Amino acid sequence: MSNGVPVHTARSPRPDEDWNAVADAVNSRMAQQRIGQKALADASGVSVATLRRIQHGAHGRRVQNATLTAVAHALDWPDDHLIRVLTAGTSPTGTAPPAIEREILAGIGRIEQQLADLSLRLATVEELVTAHAHR
């Protein structure tokens, strides 16, 4: 045990670990920092596939402590932050339960998609206006 955190070199989901809390923490921090999967994967040296597993709660997959440490470091947290979240099941913000954070992030995702759709529509309208003006 190191600083009250059990020392393991690899992690498979165990009943006393909260992978959903880790997923909530990572997703929340990514939204706060406005960083995408690819950018975080590059910054942490973790594959996008592994990062995706972490973002979805690991669901039975093995994740190394070094991976959690690398992701935490890339998100400007202390190296052991995600391991602490995993073993304590607490949200890094401490302000909202994980379910509420998930709901908020889902809402933000829907808004981002709507903005992307509107941008495409606006680009189409601009093209039509430009084409009409050149006639």
GROMACS .gro file of N, CA, C and O in nm:
model
  540
    1MET      N    1   0.085  -0.118   0.000
    1MET     CA    2   0.000   0.000   0.000
    1MET      C    3   0.089   0.124   0.000
    1MET      O    4   0.181   0.134   0.078
    2SER      N    5   0.060   0.217  -0.091
    2SER     CA    6   0.137   0.339  -0.102
    2SER      C    7   0.045   0.459  -0.085
    2SER      O    8  -0.049   0.477  -0.160
    3ASN      N    9   0.069   0.541   0.015
    3ASN     CA   10  -0.016   0.657   0.044
    3ASN      C   11  -0.163   0.618   0.057
    3ASN      O   12  -0.251   0.689   0.011
    4GLY      N   13  -0.191   0.504   0.116
    4GLY     CA   14  -0.328   0.460   0.135
    4GLY      C   15  -0.392   0.400   0.012
    4GLY      O   16  -0.508   0.364   0.013
    5VAL      N   17  -0.318   0.392  -0.099
    5VAL     CA   18  -0.372   0.336  -0.223
    5VAL      C   19  -0.308   0.199  -0.244
    5VAL      O   20  -0.187   0.187  -0.242
    6PRO      N   21  -0.389   0.094  -0.262
    6PRO     CA   22  -0.332  -0.038  -0.286
    6PRO      C   23  -0.242  -0.036  -0.410
    6PRO      O   24  -0.275   0.028  -0.508
    7VAL      N   25  -0.129  -0.104  -0.401
    7VAL     CA   26  -0.036  -0.109  -0.512
    7VAL      C   27  -0.066  -0.232  -0.596
    7VAL      O   28  -0.061  -0.344  -0.548
    8HIS      N   29  -0.100  -0.209  -0.722
    8HIS     CA   30  -0.123  -0.316  -0.820
    8HIS      C   31  -0.054  -0.273  -0.947
    8HIS      O   32  -0.047  -0.155  -0.978
    9THR      N   33  -0.004  -0.366  -1.022
    9THR     CA   34   0.058  -0.328  -1.149
    9THR      C   35  -0.042  -0.332  -1.263
    9THR      O   36  -0.026  -0.265  -1.362
   10ALA      N   37  -0.145  -0.411  -1.250
   10ALA     CA   38  -0.248  -0.418  -1.354
   10ALA      C   39  -0.383  -0.428  -1.286
   10ALA      O   40  -0.393  -0.475  -1.174
   11ARG      N   41  -0.484  -0.383  -1.355
   11ARG     CA   42  -0.617  -0.382  -1.294
   11ARG      C   43  -0.719  -0.449  -1.385
   11ARG      O   44  -0.732  -0.412  -1.500
   12SER      N   45  -0.787  -0.544  -1.331
   12SER     CA   46  -0.909  -0.594  -1.390
   12SER      C   47  -1.018  -0.540  -1.299
   12SER      O   48  -0.994  -0.522  -1.180
   13PRO      N   49  -1.134  -0.511  -1.353
   13PRO     CA   50  -1.238  -0.461  -1.265
   13PRO      C   51  -1.263  -0.556  -1.148
   13PRO      O   52  -1.270  -0.677  -1.165
   14ARG      N   53  -1.266  -0.500  -1.029
   14ARG     CA   54  -1.295  -0.575  -0.907
   14ARG      C   55  -1.414  -0.509  -0.841
   14ARG      O   56  -1.442  -0.391  -0.865
   15PRO      N   57  -1.485  -0.582  -0.755
   15PRO     CA   58  -1.605  -0.527  -0.694
   15PRO      C   59  -1.580  -0.399  -0.613
   15PRO      O   60  -1.668  -0.315  -0.603
   16ASP      N   61  -1.460  -0.383  -0.558
   16ASP     CA   62  -1.433  -0.265  -0.476
   16ASP      C   63  -1.378  -0.148  -0.557
   16ASP      O   64  -1.339  -0.047  -0.500
   17GLU      N   65  -1.375  -0.159  -0.688
   17GLU     CA   66  -1.325  -0.052  -0.772
   17GLU      C   67  -1.438   0.006  -0.856
   17GLU      O   68  -1.525  -0.066  -0.904
   18ASP      N   69  -1.435   0.137  -0.873
   18ASP     CA   70  -1.542   0.205  -0.945
   18ASP      C   71  -1.491   0.261  -1.077
   18ASP      O   72  -1.447   0.376  -1.086
   19TRP      N   73  -1.495   0.177  -1.181
   19TRP     CA   74  -1.449   0.218  -1.313
   19TRP      C   75  -1.539   0.324  -1.374
   19TRP      O   76  -1.495   0.406  -1.455
   20ASN      N   77  -1.667   0.325  -1.335
   20ASN     CA   78  -1.756   0.430  -1.384
   20ASN      C   79  -1.715   0.566  -1.330
   20ASN      O   80  -1.726   0.667  -1.399
   21ALA      N   81  -1.667   0.570  -1.206
   21ALA     CA   82  -1.618   0.696  -1.150
   21ALA      C   83  -1.495   0.745  -1.226
   21ALA      O   84  -1.479   0.865  -1.251
   22VAL      N   85  -1.408   0.651  -1.267
   22VAL     CA   86  -1.291   0.688  -1.348
   22VAL      C   87  -1.337   0.743  -1.482
   22VAL      O   88  -1.289   0.847  -1.528
   23ALA      N   89  -1.433   0.675  -1.545
   23ALA     CA   90  -1.486   0.722  -1.674
   23ALA      C   91  -1.546   0.862  -1.659
   23ALA      O   92  -1.519   0.951  -1.741
   24ASP      N   93  -1.625   0.882  -1.555
   24ASP     CA   94  -1.685   1.014  -1.531
   24ASP      C   95  -1.579   1.121  -1.510
   24ASP      O   96  -1.590   1.231  -1.564
   25ALA      N   97  -1.475   1.087  -1.434
   25ALA     CA   98  -1.368   1.183  -1.406
   25ALA      C   99  -1.296   1.221  -1.535
   25ALA      O  100  -1.275   1.340  -1.563
   26VAL      N  101  -1.260   1.123  -1.614
   26VAL     CA  102  -1.186   1.149  -1.739
   26VAL      C  103  -1.273   1.228  -1.836
   26VAL      O  104  -1.228   1.329  -1.893
   27ASN      N  105  -1.396   1.186  -1.856
   27ASN     CA  106  -1.485   1.256  -1.950
   27ASN      C  107  -1.512   1.400  -1.906
   27ASN      O  108  -1.513   1.491  -1.989
   28SER      N  109  -1.530   1.418  -1.778
   28SER     CA  110  -1.555   1.552  -1.725
   28SER      C  111  -1.434   1.642  -1.746
   28SER      O  112  -1.445   1.756  -1.792
   29ARG      N  113  -1.316   1.590  -1.716
   29ARG     CA  114  -1.193   1.668  -1.730
   29ARG      C  115  -1.165   1.699  -1.878
   29ARG      O  116  -1.122   1.809  -1.913
   30MET      N  117  -1.192   1.602  -1.965
   30MET     CA  118  -1.174   1.626  -2.108
   30MET      C  119  -1.266   1.739  -2.155
   30MET      O  120  -1.225   1.824  -2.234
   31ALA      N  121  -1.390   1.740  -2.108
   31ALA     CA  122  -1.484   1.845  -2.145
   31ALA      C  123  -1.436   1.980  -2.090
   31ALA      O  124  -1.440   2.080  -2.162
   32GLN      N  125  -1.390   1.981  -1.966
   32GLN     CA  126  -1.340   2.105  -1.906
   32GLN      C  127  -1.223   2.161  -1.985
   32GLN      O  128  -1.212   2.281  -2.006
   33GLN      N  129  -1.132   2.072  -2.025
   33GLN     CA  130  -1.012   2.116  -2.095
   33GLN      C  131  -1.032   2.124  -2.246
   33GLN      O  132  -0.940   2.161  -2.318
   34ARG      N  133  -1.151   2.085  -2.291
   34ARG     CA  134  -1.184   2.087  -2.434
   34ARG      C  135  -1.079   2.011  -2.514
   34ARG      O  136  -1.024   2.062  -2.612
   35ILE      N  137  -1.052   1.890  -2.469
   35ILE     CA  138  -0.954   1.803  -2.535
   35ILE      C  139  -1.026   1.678  -2.586
   35ILE      O  140  -1.110   1.622  -2.515
   36GLY      N  141  -0.995   1.638  -2.705
   36GLY     CA  142  -1.058   1.521  -2.764
   36GLY      C  143  -0.979   1.394  -2.737
   36GLY      O  144  -0.868   1.398  -2.683
   37GLN      N  145  -1.037   1.281  -2.777
   37GLN     CA  146  -0.972   1.151  -2.756
   37GLN      C  147  -0.835   1.143  -2.818
   37GLN      O  148  -0.739   1.100  -2.755
   38LYS      N  149  -0.824   1.184  -2.943
   38LYS     CA  150  -0.697   1.172  -3.015
   38LYS      C  151  -0.589   1.257  -2.948
   38LYS      O  152  -0.476   1.212  -2.928
   39ALA      N  153  -0.624   1.380  -2.912
   39ALA     CA  154  -0.527   1.469  -2.847
   39ALA      C  155  -0.484   1.413  -2.712
   39ALA      O  156  -0.365   1.417  -2.678
   40LEU      N  157  -0.579   1.358  -2.635
   40LEU     CA  158  -0.543   1.301  -2.505
   40LEU      C  159  -0.460   1.174  -2.524
   40LEU      O  160  -0.364   1.151  -2.451
   41ALA      N  161  -0.496   1.095  -2.623
   41ALA     CA  162  -0.419   0.974  -2.651
   41ALA      C  163  -0.274   1.011  -2.686
   41ALA      O  164  -0.179   0.951  -2.635
   42ASP      N  165  -0.258   1.112  -2.770
   42ASP     CA  166  -0.123   1.157  -2.808
   42ASP      C  167  -0.047   1.211  -2.687
   42ASP      O  168   0.070   1.180  -2.667
   43ALA      N  169  -0.114   1.292  -2.604
   43ALA     CA  170  -0.048   1.354  -2.489
   43ALA      C  171  -0.010   1.251  -2.382
   43ALA      O  172   0.091   1.266  -2.313
   44SER      N  173  -0.089   1.144  -2.370
   44SER     CA  174  -0.065   1.045  -2.265
   44SER      C  175   0.017   0.926  -2.314
   44SER      O  176   0.068   0.849  -2.233
   45GLY      N  177   0.024   0.908  -2.446
   45GLY     CA  178   0.092   0.790  -2.499
   45GLY      C  179   0.009   0.665  -2.489
   45GLY      O  180   0.058   0.553  -2.502
   46VAL      N  181  -0.121   0.681  -2.468
   46VAL     CA  182  -0.215   0.570  -2.455
   46VAL      C  183  -0.291   0.559  -2.587
   46VAL      O  184  -0.323   0.661  -2.648
   47SER      N  185  -0.319   0.440  -2.633
   47SER     CA  186  -0.392   0.425  -2.759
   47SER      C  187  -0.535   0.479  -2.744
   47SER      O  188  -0.591   0.481  -2.634
   48VAL      N  189  -0.591   0.520  -2.856
   48VAL     CA  190  -0.729   0.569  -2.855
   48VAL      C  191  -0.823   0.459  -2.809
   48VAL      O  192  -0.918   0.484  -2.734
   49ALA      N  193  -0.798   0.336  -2.848
   49ALA     CA  194  -0.884   0.224  -2.808
   49ALA      C  195  -0.882   0.205  -2.656
   49ALA      O  196  -0.988   0.184  -2.594
   50THR      N  197  -0.765   0.214  -2.595
   50THR     CA  198  -0.756   0.199  -2.450
   50THR      C  199  -0.823   0.317  -2.381
   50THR      O  200  -0.897   0.300  -2.283
   51LEU      N  201  -0.801   0.437  -2.432
   51LEU     CA  202  -0.864   0.555  -2.375
   51LEU      C  203  -1.016   0.542  -2.383
   51LEU      O  204  -1.088   0.573  -2.288
   52ARG      N  205  -1.066   0.493  -2.495
   52ARG     CA  206  -1.209   0.473  -2.512
   52ARG      C  207  -1.263   0.375  -2.407
   52ARG      O  208  -1.369   0.397  -2.349
   53ARG      N  209  -1.188   0.266  -2.382
   53ARG     CA  210  -1.229   0.170  -2.278
   53ARG      C  211  -1.238   0.239  -2.142
   53ARG      O  212  -1.332   0.216  -2.067
   54ILE      N  213  -1.139   0.321  -2.111
   54ILE     CA  214  -1.140   0.393  -1.983
   54ILE      C  215  -1.261   0.486  -1.977
   54ILE      O  216  -1.331   0.493  -1.876
   55GLN      N  217  -1.287   0.556  -2.087
   55GLN     CA  218  -1.400   0.649  -2.091
   55GLN      C  219  -1.535   0.581  -2.077
   55GLN      O  220  -1.634   0.644  -2.042
   56HIS      N  221  -1.538   0.451  -2.106
   56HIS     CA  222  -1.664   0.377  -2.095
   56HIS      C  223  -1.666   0.283  -1.975
   56HIS      O  224  -1.750   0.193  -1.968
   57GLY      N  225  -1.574   0.299  -1.883
   57GLY     CA  226  -1.578   0.223  -1.759
   57GLY      C  227  -1.502   0.092  -1.759
   57GLY      O  228  -1.524   0.008  -1.673
   58ALA      N  229  -1.414   0.069  -1.854
   58ALA     CA  230  -1.325  -0.048  -1.863
   58ALA      C  231  -1.398  -0.181  -1.883
   58ALA      O  232  -1.339  -0.273  -1.936
   59HIS      N  233  -1.519  -0.196  -1.843
   59HIS     CA  234  -1.604  -0.314  -1.863
   59HIS      C  235  -1.530  -0.446  -1.883
   59HIS      O  236  -1.527  -0.504  -1.990
   60GLY      N  237  -1.467  -0.491  -1.777
   60GLY     CA  238  -1.405  -0.623  -1.778
   60GLY      C  239  -1.267  -0.629  -1.842
   60GLY      O  240  -1.208  -0.736  -1.850
   61ARG      N  241  -1.215  -0.520  -1.888
   61ARG     CA  242  -1.085  -0.519  -1.955
   61ARG      C  243  -0.976  -0.480  -1.857
   61ARG      O  244  -0.996  -0.403  -1.766
   62ARG      N  245  -0.857  -0.531  -1.881
   62ARG     CA  246  -0.742  -0.502  -1.797
   62ARG      C  247  -0.683  -0.367  -1.835
   62ARG      O  248  -0.664  -0.337  -1.952
   63VAL      N  249  -0.657  -0.283  -1.735
   63VAL     CA  250  -0.595  -0.153  -1.757
   63VAL      C  251  -0.479  -0.140  -1.659
   63VAL      O  252  -0.496  -0.160  -1.539
   64GLN      N  253  -0.363  -0.109  -1.710
   64GLN     CA  254  -0.243  -0.098  -1.628
   64GLN      C  255  -0.247   0.031  -1.544
   64GLN      O  256  -0.298   0.133  -1.589
   65ASN      N  257  -0.187   0.025  -1.423
   65ASN     CA  258  -0.173   0.146  -1.343
   65ASN      C  259  -0.095   0.252  -1.419
   65ASN      O  260  -0.126   0.370  -1.410
   66ALA      N  261   0.005   0.209  -1.495
   66ALA     CA  262   0.085   0.304  -1.571
   66ALA      C  263  -0.002   0.379  -1.672
   66ALA      O  264   0.022   0.498  -1.699
   67THR      N  265  -0.103   0.313  -1.724
   67THR     CA  266  -0.195   0.376  -1.818
   67THR      C  267  -0.277   0.483  -1.747
   67THR      O  268  -0.290   0.595  -1.795
   68LEU      N  269  -0.331   0.448  -1.630
   68LEU     CA  270  -0.408   0.545  -1.553
   68LEU      C  271  -0.320   0.664  -1.512
   68LEU      O  272  -0.364   0.778  -1.515
   69THR      N  273  -0.196   0.635  -1.477
   69THR     CA  274  -0.102   0.740  -1.439
   69THR      C  275  -0.074   0.833  -1.557
   69THR      O  276  -0.074   0.956  -1.542
   70ALA      N  277  -0.052   0.776  -1.674
   70ALA     CA  278  -0.023   0.856  -1.794
   70ALA      C  279  -0.142   0.945  -1.830
   70ALA      O  280  -0.124   1.063  -1.864
   71VAL      N  281  -0.262   0.891  -1.822
   71VAL     CA  282  -0.381   0.970  -1.853
   71VAL      C  283  -0.399   1.081  -1.750
   71VAL      O  284  -0.427   1.197  -1.786
   72ALA      N  285  -0.382   1.049  -1.623
   72ALA     CA  286  -0.395   1.150  -1.517
   72ALA      C  287  -0.293   1.263  -1.541
   72ALA      O  288  -0.328   1.382  -1.533
   73HIS      N  289  -0.171   1.226  -1.569
   73HIS     CA  290  -0.066   1.326  -1.591
   73HIS      C  291  -0.100   1.415  -1.711
   73HIS      O  292  -0.085   1.538  -1.704
   74ALA      N  293  -0.148   1.355  -1.820
   74ALA     CA  294  -0.184   1.431  -1.939
   74ALA      C  295  -0.301   1.526  -1.914
   74ALA      O  296  -0.315   1.628  -1.981
   75LEU      N  297  -0.383   1.494  -1.815
   75LEU     CA  298  -0.498   1.579  -1.780
   75LEU      C  299  -0.463   1.677  -1.667
   75LEU      O  300  -0.552   1.739  -1.609
   76ASP      N  301  -0.334   1.690  -1.637
   76ASP     CA  302  -0.286   1.783  -1.534
   76ASP      C  303  -0.338   1.751  -1.394
   76ASP      O  304  -0.369   1.841  -1.316
   77TRP      N  305  -0.346   1.624  -1.365
   77TRP     CA  306  -0.379   1.578  -1.231
   77TRP      C  307  -0.255   1.516  -1.171
   77TRP      O  308  -0.162   1.477  -1.244
   78PRO      N  309  -0.253   1.497  -1.039
   78PRO     CA  310  -0.144   1.419  -0.979
   78PRO      C  311  -0.143   1.279  -1.040
   78PRO      O  312  -0.248   1.226  -1.078
   79ASP      N  313  -0.025   1.219  -1.050
   79ASP     CA  314  -0.012   1.089  -1.116
   79ASP      C  315  -0.106   0.982  -1.060
   79ASP      O  316  -0.155   0.898  -1.134
   80ASP      N  317  -0.132   0.984  -0.930
   80ASP     CA  318  -0.215   0.879  -0.869
   80ASP      C  319  -0.363   0.916  -0.863
   80ASP      O  320  -0.443   0.843  -0.805
   81HIS      N  321  -0.402   1.026  -0.924
   81HIS     CA  322  -0.540   1.074  -0.912
   81HIS      C  323  -0.643   0.971  -0.958
   81HIS      O  324  -0.740   0.942  -0.887
   82LEU      N  325  -0.626   0.915  -1.076
   82LEU     CA  326  -0.726   0.820  -1.128
   82LEU      C  327  -0.727   0.691  -1.049
   82LEU      O  328  -0.832   0.628  -1.034
   83ILE      N  329  -0.613   0.652  -0.994
   83ILE     CA  330  -0.610   0.532  -0.909
   83ILE      C  331  -0.689   0.560  -0.781
   83ILE      O  332  -0.764   0.475  -0.734
   84ARG      N  333  -0.675   0.679  -0.730
   84ARG     CA  334  -0.753   0.717  -0.610
   84ARG      C  335  -0.902   0.722  -0.641
   84ARG      O  336  -0.984   0.677  -0.562
   85VAL      N  337  -0.938   0.778  -0.756
   85VAL     CA  338  -1.078   0.780  -0.798
   85VAL      C  339  -1.130   0.638  -0.811
   85VAL      O  340  -1.239   0.605  -0.765
   86LEU      N  341  -1.050   0.552  -0.871
   86LEU     CA  342  -1.088   0.413  -0.891
   86LEU      C  343  -1.116   0.342  -0.759
   86LEU      O  344  -1.215   0.272  -0.745
   87THR      N  345  -1.030   0.363  -0.662
   87THR     CA  346  -1.044   0.291  -0.536
   87THR      C  347  -1.139   0.359  -0.439
   87THR      O  348  -1.196   0.293  -0.353
   88ALA      N  349  -1.159   0.490  -0.456
   88ALA     CA  350  -1.250   0.561  -0.366
   88ALA      C  351  -1.387   0.582  -0.429
   88ALA      O  352  -1.484   0.606  -0.359
   89GLY      N  353  -1.392   0.577  -0.563
   89GLY     CA  354  -1.519   0.597  -0.632
   89GLY      C  355  -1.572   0.738  -0.621
   89GLY      O  356  -1.691   0.760  -0.617
   90THR      N  357  -1.481   0.836  -0.615
   90THR     CA  358  -1.525   0.974  -0.602
   90THR      C  359  -1.500   1.050  -0.730
   90THR      O  360  -1.409   1.021  -0.805
   91SER      N  361  -1.584   1.148  -0.753
   91SER     CA  362  -1.570   1.235  -0.869
   91SER      C  363  -1.461   1.338  -0.841
   91SER      O  364  -1.450   1.385  -0.729
   92PRO      N  365  -1.380   1.375  -0.941
   92PRO     CA  366  -1.274   1.471  -0.916
   92PRO      C  367  -1.327   1.609  -0.881
   92PRO      O  368  -1.263   1.684  -0.814
   93THR      N  369  -1.445   1.643  -0.928
   93THR     CA  370  -1.498   1.776  -0.901
   93THR      C  371  -1.560   1.782  -0.764
   93THR      O  372  -1.561   1.886  -0.701
   94GLY      N  373  -1.615   1.670  -0.718
   94GLY     CA  374  -1.681   1.668  -0.588
   94GLY      C  375  -1.807   1.750  -0.586
   94GLY      O  376  -1.864   1.774  -0.480
   95THR      N  377  -1.855   1.798  -0.701
   95THR     CA  378  -1.970   1.886  -0.703
   95THR      C  379  -2.098   1.819  -0.747
   95THR      O  380  -2.205   1.864  -0.712
   96ALA      N  381  -2.090   1.716  -0.826
   96ALA     CA  382  -2.211   1.653  -0.878
   96ALA      C  383  -2.192   1.502  -0.880
   96ALA      O  384  -2.083   1.454  -0.906
   97PRO      N  385  -2.298   1.429  -0.850
   97PRO     CA  386  -2.289   1.284  -0.860
   97PRO      C  387  -2.256   1.243  -1.003
   97PRO      O  388  -2.292   1.312  -1.098
   98PRO      N  389  -2.187   1.130  -1.019
   98PRO     CA  390  -2.148   1.085  -1.153
   98PRO      C  391  -2.263   1.078  -1.252
   98PRO      O  392  -2.247   1.112  -1.368
   99ALA      N  393  -2.381   1.036  -1.209
   99ALA     CA  394  -2.494   1.025  -1.301
   99ALA      C  395  -2.532   1.161  -1.358
   99ALA      O  396  -2.563   1.174  -1.476
  100ILE      N  397  -2.526   1.263  -1.275
  100ILE     CA  398  -2.558   1.398  -1.321
  100ILE      C  399  -2.450   1.447  -1.417
  100ILE      O  400  -2.479   1.507  -1.520
  101GLU      N  401  -2.324   1.418  -1.386
  101GLU     CA  402  -2.215   1.456  -1.475
  101GLU      C  403  -2.232   1.389  -1.611
  101GLU      O  404  -2.212   1.452  -1.714
  102ARG      N  405  -2.268   1.259  -1.613
  102ARG     CA  406  -2.290   1.188  -1.739
  102ARG      C  407  -2.402   1.254  -1.819
  102ARG      O  408  -2.392   1.271  -1.941
  103GLU      N  409  -2.509   1.292  -1.751
  103GLU     CA  410  -2.623   1.355  -1.817
  103GLU      C  411  -2.582   1.490  -1.877
  103GLU      O  412  -2.617   1.523  -1.990
  104ILE      N  413  -2.504   1.567  -1.803
  104ILE     CA  414  -2.456   1.696  -1.851
  104ILE      C  415  -2.366   1.677  -1.973
  104ILE      O  416  -2.381   1.746  -2.074
  105LEU      N  417  -2.273   1.582  -1.964
  105LEU     CA  418  -2.183   1.557  -2.077
  105LEU      C  419  -2.260   1.510  -2.200
  105LEU      O  420  -2.227   1.547  -2.312
  106ALA      N  421  -2.362   1.428  -2.178
  106ALA     CA  422  -2.444   1.383  -2.291
  106ALA      C  423  -2.515   1.502  -2.355
  106ALA      O  424  -2.523   1.512  -2.478
  107GLY      N  425  -2.566   1.593  -2.272
  107GLY     CA  426  -2.631   1.714  -2.324
  107GLY      C  427  -2.534   1.800  -2.403
  107GLY      O  428  -2.569   1.852  -2.510
  108ILE      N  429  -2.414   1.815  -2.353
  108ILE     CA  430  -2.312   1.892  -2.425
  108ILE      C  431  -2.281   1.826  -2.558
  108ILE      O  432  -2.267   1.894  -2.660
  109GLY      N  433  -2.272   1.695  -2.558
  109GLY     CA  434  -2.247   1.622  -2.683
  109GLY      C  435  -2.357   1.646  -2.785
  109GLY      O  436  -2.329   1.665  -2.904
  110ARG      N  437  -2.482   1.647  -2.738
  110ARG     CA  438  -2.594   1.673  -2.831
  110ARG      C  439  -2.587   1.815  -2.886
  110ARG      O  440  -2.610   1.838  -3.005
  111ILE      N  441  -2.553   1.911  -2.801
  111ILE     CA  442  -2.541   2.050  -2.846
  111ILE      C  443  -2.429   2.063  -2.948
  111ILE      O  444  -2.444   2.130  -3.051
  112GLU      N  445  -2.315   1.999  -2.921
  112GLU     CA  446  -2.204   2.005  -3.017
  112GLU      C  447  -2.244   1.947  -3.152
  112GLU      O  448  -2.207   2.000  -3.256
  113GLN      N  449  -2.320   1.837  -3.150
  113GLN     CA  450  -2.365   1.776  -3.276
  113GLN      C  451  -2.459   1.870  -3.351
  113GLN      O  452  -2.450   1.885  -3.472
  114GLN      N  453  -2.549   1.935  -3.277
  114GLN     CA  454  -2.641   2.029  -3.341
  114GLN      C  455  -2.565   2.147  -3.401
  114GLN      O  456  -2.598   2.192  -3.511
  115LEU      N  457  -2.463   2.196  -3.333
  115LEU     CA  458  -2.381   2.305  -3.387
  115LEU      C  459  -2.308   2.261  -3.514
  115LEU      O  460  -2.299   2.338  -3.611
  116ALA      N  461  -2.258   2.139  -3.514
  116ALA     CA  462  -2.191   2.088  -3.634
  116ALA      C  463  -2.290   2.079  -3.750
  116ALA      O  464  -2.257   2.117  -3.863
  117ASP      N  465  -2.410   2.031  -3.722
  117ASP     CA  466  -2.513   2.023  -3.826
  117ASP      C  467  -2.548   2.162  -3.879
  117ASP      O  468  -2.562   2.181  -4.000
  118LEU      N  469  -2.563   2.258  -3.790
  118LEU     CA  470  -2.594   2.395  -3.832
  118LEU      C  471  -2.481   2.455  -3.915
  118LEU      O  472  -2.505   2.528  -4.011
  119SER      N  473  -2.358   2.425  -3.879
  119SER     CA  474  -2.243   2.475  -3.957
  119SER      C  475  -2.247   2.422  -4.100
  119SER      O  476  -2.220   2.496  -4.195
  120LEU      N  477  -2.280   2.294  -4.114
  120LEU     CA  478  -2.290   2.237  -4.248
  120LEU      C  479  -2.401   2.303  -4.329
  120LEU      O  480  -2.385   2.334  -4.446
  121ARG      N  481  -2.515   2.325  -4.264
  121ARG     CA  482  -2.627   2.390  -4.332
  121ARG      C  483  -2.589   2.533  -4.373
  121ARG      O  484  -2.621   2.577  -4.483
  122LEU      N  485  -2.523   2.604  -4.283
  122LEU     CA  486  -2.482   2.741  -4.313
  122LEU      C  487  -2.384   2.745  -4.429
  122LEU      O  488  -2.393   2.831  -4.517
  123ALA      N  489  -2.292   2.650  -4.433
  123ALA     CA  490  -2.196   2.644  -4.544
  123ALA      C  491  -2.269   2.621  -4.676
  123ALA      O  492  -2.234   2.682  -4.778
  124THR      N  493  -2.371   2.538  -4.675
  124THR     CA  494  -2.450   2.513  -4.796
  124THR      C  495  -2.522   2.640  -4.840
  124THR      O  496  -2.523   2.673  -4.959
  125VAL      N  497  -2.581   2.711  -4.746
  125VAL     CA  498  -2.650   2.836  -4.778
  125VAL      C  499  -2.552   2.938  -4.835
  125VAL      O  500  -2.580   3.005  -4.934
  126GLU      N  501  -2.434   2.948  -4.775
  126GLU     CA  502  -2.332   3.042  -4.823
  126GLU      C  503  -2.290   3.007  -4.966
  126GLU      O  504  -2.270   3.097  -5.049
  127GLU      N  505  -2.276   2.880  -4.996
  127GLU     CA  506  -2.240   2.838  -5.131
  127GLU      C  507  -2.350   2.877  -5.231
  127GLU      O  508  -2.321   2.925  -5.341
  128LEU      N  509  -2.475   2.857  -5.191
  128LEU     CA  510  -2.587   2.893  -5.280
  128LEU      C  511  -2.592   3.044  -5.304
  128LEU      O  512  -2.614   3.089  -5.417
  129VAL      N  513  -2.571   3.122  -5.199
  129VAL     CA  514  -2.572   3.267  -5.213
  129VAL      C  515  -2.459   3.313  -5.303
  129VAL      O  516  -2.478   3.397  -5.392
  130THR      N  517  -2.341   3.257  -5.284
  130THR     CA  518  -2.226   3.292  -5.366
  130THR      C  519  -2.251   3.254  -5.512
  130THR      O  520  -2.222   3.333  -5.603
  131ALA      N  521  -2.303   3.136  -5.536
  131ALA     CA  522  -2.331   3.091  -5.673
  131ALA      C  523  -2.436   3.180  -5.737
  131ALA      O  524  -2.425   3.216  -5.855
  132HIS      N  525  -2.538   3.219  -5.661
  132HIS     CA  526  -2.645   3.305  -5.713
  132HIS      C  527  -2.590   3.445  -5.744
  132HIS      O  528  -2.629   3.508  -5.843
  133ALA      N  529  -2.500   3.495  -5.663
  133ALA     CA  530  -2.444   3.629  -5.681
  133ALA      C  531  -2.355   3.636  -5.805
  133ALA      O  532  -2.341   3.743  -5.866
  134HIS      N  533  -2.297   3.524  -5.845
  134HIS     CA  534  -2.208   3.523  -5.960
  134HIS      C  535  -2.280   3.497  -6.094
  134HIS      O  536  -2.217   3.484  -6.197
  135ARG      N  537  -2.409   3.487  -6.091
  135ARG     CA  538  -2.485   3.462  -6.215
  135ARG      C  539  -2.499   3.585  -6.297
  135ARG      O  540  -2.511   3.690  -6.292
   0.00000   0.00000   0.00000
